[in-house]
mmCIF file of C-alpha atoms in Angstrom:
data_model
loop_
_atom_site.group_PDB
_atom_site.id
_atom_site.type_symbol
_atom_site.label_atom_id
_atom_site.label_comp_id
_atom_site.label_asym_id
_atom_site.label_seq_id
_atom_site.Cartn_x
_atom_site.Cartn_y
_atom_site.Cartn_z
ATOM 1 C CA UNK A 1 -77.385 5.728 -36.956
ATOM 2 C CA UNK A 2 -76.163 5.930 -40.537
ATOM 3 C CA UNK A 3 -78.418 6.003 -43.570
ATOM 4 C CA UNK A 4 -78.271 6.940 -47.204
ATOM 5 C CA UNK A 5 -80.511 9.809 -48.225
ATOM 6 C CA UNK A 6 -80.912 8.891 -51.895
ATOM 7 C CA UNK A 7 -81.458 5.640 -53.759
ATOM 8 C CA UNK A 8 -78.277 4.095 -55.082
ATOM 9 C CA UNK A 9 -76.089 5.984 -52.608
ATOM 10 C CA UNK A 10 -72.906 4.419 -51.418
ATOM 11 C CA UNK A 11 -71.786 3.572 -54.911
ATOM 12 C CA UNK A 12 -69.236 5.590 -56.793
ATOM 13 C CA UNK A 13 -67.668 7.162 -53.687
ATOM 14 C CA UNK A 14 -70.043 10.132 -53.390
ATOM 15 C CA UNK A 15 -70.357 10.501 -49.607
ATOM 16 C CA UNK A 16 -72.449 13.654 -49.912
ATOM 17 C CA UNK A 17 -75.512 11.389 -49.928
ATOM 18 C CA UNK A 18 -74.812 9.954 -46.475
ATOM 19 C CA UNK A 19 -77.020 11.112 -43.611
ATOM 20 C CA UNK A 20 -75.562 10.788 -40.115
ATOM 21 C CA UNK A 21 -77.729 11.040 -37.019
ATOM 22 C CA UNK A 22 -77.305 10.298 -33.327
ATOM 23 C CA UNK A 23 -81.012 10.680 -32.635
ATOM 24 C CA UNK A 24 -83.151 7.631 -31.990
ATOM 25 C CA UNK A 25 -85.800 6.790 -34.513
ATOM 26 C CA UNK A 26 -89.260 5.355 -34.116
ATOM 27 C CA UNK A 27 -91.263 3.204 -36.501
ATOM 28 C CA UNK A 28 -94.990 3.780 -36.051
ATOM 29 C CA UNK A 29 -98.018 1.898 -37.302
ATOM 30 C CA UNK A 30 -96.288 -1.465 -37.603
ATOM 31 C CA UNK A 31 -97.275 -4.834 -36.239
ATOM 32 C CA UNK A 32 -95.450 -7.088 -33.818
ATOM 33 C CA UNK A 33 -93.523 -6.482 -30.644
ATOM 34 C CA UNK A 34 -91.657 -3.262 -29.895
ATOM 35 C CA UNK A 35 -87.932 -3.399 -30.643
ATOM 36 C CA UNK A 36 -85.862 -0.747 -28.896
ATOM 37 C CA UNK A 37 -83.038 0.296 -31.222
ATOM 38 C CA UNK A 38 -81.908 3.153 -28.963
ATOM 39 C CA UNK A 39 -81.086 1.596 -25.607
ATOM 40 C CA UNK A 40 -78.757 -1.341 -25.022
ATOM 41 C CA UNK A 41 -80.853 -4.080 -23.390
ATOM 42 C CA UNK A 42 -79.919 -5.722 -20.103
ATOM 43 C CA UNK A 43 -80.545 -9.050 -21.820
ATOM 44 C CA UNK A 44 -81.373 -10.016 -25.351
ATOM 45 C CA UNK A 45 -81.822 -13.103 -27.499
ATOM 46 C CA UNK A 46 -80.475 -13.537 -30.994
ATOM 47 C CA UNK A 47 -81.341 -14.043 -33.707
ATOM 48 C CA UNK A 48 -84.333 -11.694 -33.482
ATOM 49 C CA UNK A 49 -86.411 -14.199 -35.442
ATOM 50 C CA UNK A 50 -86.031 -17.979 -35.062
ATOM 51 C CA UNK A 51 -87.985 -21.203 -34.765
ATOM 52 C CA UNK A 52 -87.550 -23.694 -31.940
ATOM 53 C CA UNK A 53 -85.347 -25.665 -34.363
ATOM 54 C CA UNK A 54 -82.683 -22.935 -34.396
ATOM 55 C CA UNK A 55 -79.890 -22.326 -31.914
ATOM 56 C CA UNK A 56 -80.553 -19.156 -29.938
ATOM 57 C CA UNK A 57 -78.150 -17.039 -27.903
ATOM 58 C CA UNK A 58 -78.993 -15.290 -24.636
ATOM 59 C CA UNK A 59 -76.759 -12.356 -23.688
ATOM 60 C CA UNK A 60 -76.733 -10.585 -20.317
ATOM 61 C CA UNK A 61 -74.849 -7.387 -19.411
ATOM 62 C CA UNK A 62 -74.308 -7.437 -15.645
ATOM 63 C CA UNK A 63 -72.624 -4.023 -15.789
ATOM 64 C CA UNK A 64 -75.271 -2.062 -17.712
ATOM 65 C CA UNK A 65 -77.270 -0.942 -14.682
ATOM 66 C CA UNK A 66 -77.397 -1.783 -10.983
ATOM 67 C CA UNK A 67 -79.304 -5.028 -10.351
ATOM 68 C CA UNK A 68 -79.624 -7.596 -7.573
ATOM 69 C CA UNK A 69 -77.076 -9.719 -9.487
ATOM 70 C CA UNK A 70 -74.364 -7.022 -9.344
ATOM 71 C CA UNK A 71 -71.919 -9.110 -7.282
ATOM 72 C CA UNK A 72 -72.758 -12.501 -8.781
ATOM 73 C CA UNK A 73 -70.189 -14.202 -10.994
ATOM 74 C CA UNK A 74 -72.206 -17.371 -11.681
ATOM 75 C CA UNK A 75 -75.190 -16.431 -13.840
ATOM 76 C CA UNK A 76 -77.996 -18.823 -14.852
ATOM 77 C CA UNK A 77 -81.111 -18.892 -17.008
ATOM 78 C CA UNK A 78 -84.489 -19.274 -15.315
ATOM 79 C CA UNK A 79 -87.065 -19.863 -18.049
ATOM 80 C CA UNK A 80 -90.595 -20.943 -18.870
ATOM 81 C CA UNK A 81 -91.314 -22.170 -22.379
ATOM 82 C CA UNK A 82 -94.851 -22.343 -23.741
ATOM 83 C CA UNK A 83 -95.886 -24.800 -26.445
ATOM 84 C CA UNK A 84 -98.568 -24.316 -29.098
ATOM 85 C CA UNK A 85 -100.877 -26.605 -27.088
ATOM 86 C CA UNK A 86 -100.462 -24.441 -23.965
ATOM 87 C CA UNK A 87 -98.055 -26.661 -22.019
ATOM 88 C CA UNK A 88 -95.637 -24.717 -19.780
ATOM 89 C CA UNK A 89 -92.144 -26.155 -19.327
ATOM 90 C CA UNK A 90 -90.079 -24.597 -16.523
ATOM 91 C CA UNK A 91 -86.287 -24.806 -16.304
ATOM 92 C CA UNK A 92 -84.703 -22.968 -13.380
ATOM 93 C CA UNK A 93 -81.770 -24.884 -11.956
ATOM 94 C CA UNK A 94 -78.198 -24.049 -11.072
ATOM 95 C CA UNK A 95 -76.772 -26.707 -13.396
ATOM 96 C CA UNK A 96 -74.029 -26.346 -16.043
ATOM 97 C CA UNK A 97 -76.462 -26.568 -18.995
ATOM 98 C CA UNK A 98 -78.191 -23.410 -17.747
ATOM 99 C CA UNK A 99 -75.076 -21.450 -16.774
ATOM 100 C CA UNK A 100 -74.017 -18.441 -18.814
ATOM 101 C CA UNK A 101 -70.381 -18.299 -19.899
ATOM 102 C CA UNK A 102 -68.502 -15.181 -18.759
ATOM 103 C CA UNK A 103 -67.325 -12.685 -21.372
ATOM 104 C CA UNK A 104 -65.220 -9.535 -20.899
ATOM 105 C CA UNK A 105 -66.748 -6.480 -19.173
ATOM 106 C CA UNK A 106 -69.074 -8.457 -16.861
ATOM 107 C CA UNK A 107 -71.143 -9.749 -19.779
ATOM 108 C CA UNK A 108 -72.426 -13.318 -20.074
ATOM 109 C CA UNK A 109 -73.688 -15.609 -22.843
ATOM 110 C CA UNK A 110 -75.636 -18.866 -23.120
ATOM 111 C CA UNK A 111 -76.383 -20.712 -26.366
ATOM 112 C CA UNK A 112 -79.154 -23.320 -26.423
ATOM 113 C CA UNK A 113 -81.007 -25.555 -28.850
ATOM 114 C CA UNK A 114 -84.563 -24.969 -27.545
ATOM 115 C CA UNK A 115 -86.069 -28.339 -28.516
ATOM 116 C CA UNK A 116 -83.425 -30.279 -26.582
ATOM 117 C CA UNK A 117 -83.073 -27.734 -23.780
ATOM 118 C CA UNK A 118 -86.785 -27.899 -22.921
ATOM 119 C CA UNK A 119 -87.134 -31.625 -23.719
ATOM 120 C CA UNK A 120 -89.763 -31.267 -26.426
ATOM 121 C CA UNK A 121 -91.442 -34.349 -27.792
ATOM 122 C CA UNK A 122 -92.105 -34.968 -31.475
ATOM 123 C CA UNK A 123 -95.032 -32.817 -32.572
ATOM 124 C CA UNK A 124 -94.525 -30.176 -29.865
ATOM 125 C CA UNK A 125 -93.621 -26.644 -30.928
ATOM 126 C CA UNK A 126 -92.584 -23.680 -28.783
ATOM 127 C CA UNK A 127 -94.347 -20.342 -29.148
ATOM 128 C CA UNK A 128 -92.311 -18.329 -26.640
ATOM 129 C CA UNK A 129 -89.854 -18.300 -23.763
ATOM 130 C CA UNK A 130 -90.351 -16.062 -20.727
ATOM 131 C CA UNK A 131 -87.126 -15.773 -18.797
ATOM 132 C CA UNK A 132 -85.186 -14.089 -16.049
ATOM 133 C CA UNK A 133 -81.501 -14.095 -15.249
ATOM 134 C CA UNK A 134 -80.695 -15.739 -11.900
ATOM 135 C CA UNK A 135 -77.995 -16.682 -9.448
ATOM 136 C CA UNK A 136 -77.114 -20.371 -8.941
ATOM 137 C CA UNK A 137 -79.851 -21.059 -6.379
ATOM 138 C CA UNK A 138 -82.513 -19.064 -8.237
ATOM 139 C CA UNK A 139 -83.094 -16.961 -5.104
ATOM 140 C CA UNK A 140 -82.101 -13.782 -6.966
ATOM 141 C CA UNK A 141 -83.768 -13.178 -10.331
ATOM 142 C CA UNK A 142 -83.622 -10.177 -12.649
ATOM 143 C CA UNK A 143 -85.953 -9.302 -15.515
ATOM 144 C CA UNK A 144 -86.522 -6.346 -17.826
ATOM 145 C CA UNK A 145 -84.705 -3.165 -16.764
ATOM 146 C CA UNK A 146 -83.603 -4.947 -13.569
ATOM 147 C CA UNK A 147 -87.196 -5.502 -12.385
ATOM 148 C CA UNK A 148 -89.187 -8.677 -11.721
ATOM 149 C CA UNK A 149 -90.884 -8.473 -15.143
ATOM 150 C CA UNK A 150 -89.717 -11.404 -17.286
ATOM 151 C CA UNK A 151 -88.045 -10.972 -20.652
ATOM 152 C CA UNK A 152 -90.067 -12.575 -23.463
ATOM 153 C CA UNK A 153 -88.776 -14.158 -26.662
ATOM 154 C CA UNK A 154 -91.352 -15.171 -29.283
ATOM 155 C CA UNK A 155 -90.587 -17.806 -31.870
ATOM 156 C CA UNK A 156 -91.380 -17.449 -35.557
ATOM 157 C CA UNK A 157 -93.340 -20.439 -36.877
ATOM 158 C CA UNK A 158 -91.667 -22.473 -39.624
ATOM 159 C CA UNK A 159 -93.437 -22.750 -42.959
#
């Protein structure tokens, strides 16, 4: 973690105002969901804030910790999307549109356009996606910290 200790620091080449720290930090008293800035997540979605009209990217690190997917090379998304009117849309199939693309170091990535991916109709809006990472058949699924608890991504409403 790098921060400046005085206002206006970083200008004029005076590095004596730079504060370096390897300790984690905690923000208390805020609102919203917890964001862990200290531990690399098994899976994450970016951007951190988006509407269902934005492309979102799912990343999965199959080498971060031992999971039931350790020997799998074909990785898929298994997801439930919830609309503002309470409708639940489930997508959990071993089809190309749901398959993560392999990256170096046993990491995987999938980019989706949520409205098309979940087949939303005009007037429908997504509030969140609960998801797990799965093998092709869906028989093996991994959630938060390698458990059965689903990851959750909440959408930011458009103004």
